[in-house]
Amino acid sequence: MKHFTLETDKDGIALITFDSPDVSMNVISPSVVEEMEEWVEAITNNAAITGVVITSGKSNSFCAGADLSGLGSTFADLAKLSAEKRNEKLYNELFRLNAVLRKLETCGKPVAAAINALALGGGLEITLACHYRIAASDNAKLKLGLPEAMVGVLPGGGGTQRLPRLIGAMNAFDLMMQGKMIKADKALALGVIHETAPGAKLVDKATAWVKANPDAKQPWDGEKFRLPGGGPYHPKGAQTFMGVAPMIRKNTYGNYPAQRYILSCVYEGLQVDMDAGLRIETRYFTKLMQRPESRNMIRSLFLSKQALEKGSARPAGQKKGAVNKIAVIGAGFMGAGIAYVSAMAGIEVALVDIDMAGAEKGKAFAQKELEKRVSRKKMDQAKADAILARITPTTDYSVMKDVDLVVEAVFENRELKAKITKMAEEHMPKDAIFGSNTSTLPITGLAEASKRPQNFIGIHFFSPVHKMMLVELIVGEKTSDYAISRALDFVTKIRKTPIVVSDTRGFYANRCVMRYIEQGMALLSEGVYPALIENGARMAGMPVGPLSLQDEVAIDLGYKIIKQTEADLGDDAFKGPTAPILIAMIEKYDRKGRKNGKGFYDYSEDGKKRLWPELSQFALNGVLPEDKQPTPAYIKERILYAQALEAARCMEEGIVKDPREADVASILGWGFAPYTGGVLSYIDTIGAANFVKRADELAKISADMYGVPDLLRDMAKTGETFYSRFGKDKKAA
Ligand code: NAD
C-alpha cells in the first residue's frame, strides 16, 4: 500500500497509519479508497487480527477530507454520458467510501481512531465509522468538522447518517449546515469523540481501549439504540425539523441545494436503518454532484481560490521571493489594517504618518484587535506581544532603507501621492516595490511621479482589511513582471487572495460593484418598492441590498467619485439615474449613509435601520402600483445580469484575463452570489446564447447597463464558455 501502513502487534492489534507520500496533508482520493478496501478486507478476514487502531503519520492532519482537485476532469468525463449512465456511474463511485466504512464498523472487531490532528469532512467521517474516538488534547491546530456544504457538497462518507445518530439531529445540523469546525474539547462535550489525551499517548490509549472492548459495536447497530433528541416522528425530534427547514430557507433562499439535501438525508435517513440511510445519502450526493452550483462552487471557492493563493498569477520566469520588512505610509483606516495583517504574517512593519500621533493611532488599531484575540482565547499574550512589537510607528522615511516593499495609503489625492512616492524612493532600496492602495486613481498616472515606474504597482485592498480576503494588483503601463511577482510574494505571505488586473477606472471589482449599486438606483427610479429591491437582491444571493451597500460605503464617497469623474471625463460621464440620485442625497438632504445616521436608510441609536420613507421621490414616473411591481425573480435577474455583463466587458477589454480571477474576485471582493461560482460561471451556466438573448431584451431598459459586448456575442455563436475560451485548465471547463 502507498497511503497506509499496517503493523500488527503481539496481541493481534493492527495499527493502520494513514500517511500519503509526497503531499503535505492526507486527503481521500480514489486510490486511498481502493487501499482502504484492501486493508478493511485484510483485517476482517485475518483471524490473527483482534482489533484495529487508525491514526495518521502526519503531524498536521489526520485527514483533511476529500481530494477535490481531480473533480474537474470527473465532471468533464461525466458530461459525455447519458443521464442514466451518469447517475449509475456516479452513484457507484460515490458509494464506495460508504460501503468500505460500513464494512469497517461491522467487521466484528473493535476499531478505535487516534485522532492526532485535523480531521475534516471525509477525514472525520472515517473516524465516525470507528467504535471509539480519542483526540489529541495538546494540538492547538486540531479541528474537527464537516465543512462540505461550504463548497456546495454534502458529507457523503456517512456523515449525514452517523453524526445525527451520535449527537442528535439538532447538533449535527449545527455542524453540517454552516461547516462549523470545532476543537477537541468542544467535540468531547458534544459527544463527537469519547476522550482526549496528549498526542504522545493517543495510540497507546486507543490500543488499550481496543483490548478492553473486544465486542465493540456502533450504538446504531445495537438493539436498544434510541436516537438522541428523537427522530422526525418523535414529538421532540419533530420540532427540530420544523425549525431547521424554514431556517435553511431563510438563510439560503433556496439557492444552495447542498443544505437542502443534507436536511433530506437526515430526515429520510433517520427513519430507516444505517444501511438504507447510507444509500439515501449517496443518492442525494449523486444528485447534488450533477448540479451546477456544486461544480461551480468547488471550482471557484476551493480549486481556483487555492491556485490564486499559491500565486498562480505569477508571470512566467519570475521566482518566488521573501518579504520580511515593509513600510506602510498613511496610518489611517486602511494603512492601520494593512500594518496589522502584515505583522500577523510575520513581517516587520514601519508605519509612517505625518506625525507621531497619527502613526501611533494606526498601531493602536493592531493593539485593539490583538487584545480581542487574546480575550477570546484565540491567541496567547506572548504571541500578541510579538506581533505588536513588529509594528514600528514613525515619521522618519530613512527606516525604508532596507524594506522589500512600501504600501502607500495616504489620502486619495494625486499630488500628495506623488510627493510621498518621491520621498519614499529617496530611501528605498532600488529593487524594492512601491505599491499604491489608491481606489480610484489610475496607476499609470501615479507612476509618473516615480523614478522607477517599473517597480510601481497598485496594491488595492478592500475594507475592512483584516476581514476582506481579496487584493487587486493593478498593473500600470510600465509595471514590470518583477514588480507583479514581488507584490504577489507580499499578498500570498499575508494569506490574502490576489488577482492581477489592468489599469482602468475602478479597476475590476469596483467597476462591477458600481453596476450593482446602480441597479438599486435604476429600480428605484423605475418605481419599484425599495424593500422589494433590497429583499430581491438578498434573494439573488447578494450579502446586502444595493441601497444598504451604498449607505455602508458612504454616499458622499460616491458623490465625490461622480464629481471627480465628471471633472475628468465631462458632465455626461455618468449615464442613468445614479448620479442625480446621489447628488440630491448629498446636496439637498446631507444624507451621507450610515456614517451620519441617514442615507437610503434612517439609522436609530439602538442600531436598527429603516428605509427612508422619502425614497419614492426618486421614482421618475411615480411608484408602480402594487399589481405592477416586479417579481423577486425579475429583480434577481436584473441585478445579476448587470454585474455579469460588466465582468464580461472587463474580460473583453483584458482588464482581467483569467476567468478564475474574475470569478473568485467577484465572490471575495463584493460578495457576488457565491452559489453561482462567480460572475463568469453565472454566464457559463446559463450558456452564452441564452444569456445574450435575455440581455438583449433587458437592453431595452438601458443599453448602457445591459449592452452585450462583442466577445459574448461571439461566444454565443461558437458555443464557447469563458472557461473553454480563456481557462488555463481545459479539463475544468
Ligand atoms: P484615511 O483618511 O483613514 O487615512 C489616510 C492617512 O494618511 C491618515 O492617517 C493621514 O494622516 C495620512 N497622511 C496624510 N498625509 C500624509 C503624509 N504626507 N505623510 C504620511 N501620512 C499622511 O484614509 P483611508 O480610508 O485609509 O484611505 C487611504 C487610501 O486607501 C486612499 O487612497 C483610499 O482611496 C484607499 N482605499 C480606501 C478604502 C476604504 O474603504 N476606505 C478602500 C480601498 C482603498
mmCIF file of C-alpha atoms and ligand atoms in Angstrom, residues 329-335 352-354 358 397 408-412 416-417 419-420 437-440 460-463, ligand 1:
data_model
loop_
_atom_site.group_PDB
_atom_site.id
_atom_site.type_symbol
_atom_site.label_atom_id
_atom_site.label_comp_id
_atom_site.label_asym_id
_atom_site.label_seq_id
_atom_site.Cartn_x
_atom_site.Cartn_y
_atom_site.Cartn_z
ATOM 1 C CA ILE A 329 2.721 55.169 4.590
ATOM 2 C CA GLY A 330 -0.534 56.606 5.916
ATOM 3 C CA ALA A 331 -1.637 55.046 9.203
ATOM 4 C CA GLY A 332 -5.334 55.794 8.699
ATOM 5 C CA PHE A 333 -8.227 53.391 8.284
ATOM 6 C CA MET A 334 -6.616 51.315 5.528
ATOM 7 C CA GLY A 335 -2.949 51.719 6.485
ATOM 8 C CA VAL A 352 4.587 56.064 8.765
ATOM 9 C CA ASP A 353 2.290 59.039 9.135
ATOM 10 C CA ILE A 354 2.533 62.800 9.040
ATOM 11 C CA GLY A 358 -1.091 59.613 13.620
ATOM 12 C CA TYR A 397 11.492 57.887 5.978
ATOM 13 C CA GLU A 408 1.138 53.917 0.269
ATOM 14 C CA ALA A 409 -2.277 54.554 1.861
ATOM 15 C CA VAL A 410 -2.444 58.328 2.309
ATOM 16 C CA PHE A 411 -5.448 60.460 1.319
ATOM 17 C CA GLU A 412 -6.838 59.947 -2.178
ATOM 18 C CA LEU A 416 0.028 64.141 -2.210
ATOM 19 C CA LYS A 417 0.606 60.623 -3.524
ATOM 20 C CA LYS A 419 5.032 63.732 -3.141
ATOM 21 C CA ILE A 420 5.011 60.601 -0.960
ATOM 22 C CA ASN A 437 -3.568 51.436 -2.326
ATOM 23 C CA THR A 438 -5.498 54.004 -4.352
ATOM 24 C CA SER A 439 -9.078 53.024 -5.034
ATOM 25 C CA THR A 440 -9.763 55.310 -7.968
ATOM 26 C CA HIS A 460 -5.676 47.538 -3.808
ATOM 27 C CA PHE A 461 -7.026 46.272 -0.503
ATOM 28 C CA PHE A 462 -10.701 46.161 0.430
ATOM 29 C CA SER A 463 -12.114 47.376 3.718
HETATM 30 P P1 NAD B 1 -7.679 57.821 5.957
HETATM 31 O O1 NAD B 1 -8.067 59.231 5.824
HETATM 32 O O2 NAD B 1 -8.303 56.992 7.019
HETATM 33 O O3 NAD B 1 -6.111 57.706 6.165
HETATM 34 C C1 NAD B 1 -5.164 58.459 5.470
HETATM 35 C C2 NAD B 1 -3.947 58.609 6.347
HETATM 36 O O4 NAD B 1 -2.911 59.197 5.587
HETATM 37 C C3 NAD B 1 -4.167 59.489 7.582
HETATM 38 O O5 NAD B 1 -3.750 58.817 8.735
HETATM 39 C C4 NAD B 1 -3.275 60.700 7.297
HETATM 40 O O6 NAD B 1 -2.764 61.292 8.461
HETATM 41 C C5 NAD B 1 -2.194 60.069 6.456
HETATM 42 N N1 NAD B 1 -1.440 61.068 5.707
HETATM 43 C C6 NAD B 1 -1.899 62.136 5.053
HETATM 44 N N2 NAD B 1 -0.874 62.830 4.533
HETATM 45 C C7 NAD B 1 0.258 62.173 4.861
HETATM 46 C C8 NAD B 1 1.632 62.389 4.627
HETATM 47 N N3 NAD B 1 2.055 63.468 3.962
HETATM 48 N N4 NAD B 1 2.515 61.508 5.113
HETATM 49 C C9 NAD B 1 2.108 60.445 5.799
HETATM 50 N N5 NAD B 1 0.798 60.187 6.070
HETATM 51 C C10 NAD B 1 -0.101 61.043 5.603
HETATM 52 O O7 NAD B 1 -7.915 57.176 4.507
HETATM 53 P P2 NAD B 1 -8.152 55.660 4.107
HETATM 54 O O8 NAD B 1 -9.604 55.381 4.059
HETATM 55 O O9 NAD B 1 -7.268 54.796 4.913
HETATM 56 O O10 NAD B 1 -7.646 55.653 2.596
HETATM 57 C C11 NAD B 1 -6.287 55.651 2.265
HETATM 58 C C12 NAD B 1 -6.117 55.242 0.817
HETATM 59 O O11 NAD B 1 -6.682 53.956 0.621
HETATM 60 C C13 NAD B 1 -6.800 56.142 -0.191
HETATM 61 O O12 NAD B 1 -6.021 56.221 -1.336
HETATM 62 C C14 NAD B 1 -8.098 55.415 -0.486
HETATM 63 O O13 NAD B 1 -8.620 55.718 -1.758
HETATM 64 C C15 NAD B 1 -7.644 53.991 -0.434
HETATM 65 N N6 NAD B 1 -8.681 52.991 -0.162
HETATM 66 C C16 NAD B 1 -9.638 53.220 0.765
HETATM 67 C C17 NAD B 1 -10.617 52.270 1.003
HETATM 68 C C18 NAD B 1 -11.675 52.492 2.052
HETATM 69 O O14 NAD B 1 -12.650 51.757 2.080
HETATM 70 N N7 NAD B 1 -11.512 53.469 2.927
HETATM 71 C C19 NAD B 1 -10.601 51.068 0.296
HETATM 72 C C20 NAD B 1 -9.586 50.843 -0.635
HETATM 73 C C21 NAD B 1 -8.630 51.817 -0.852
#
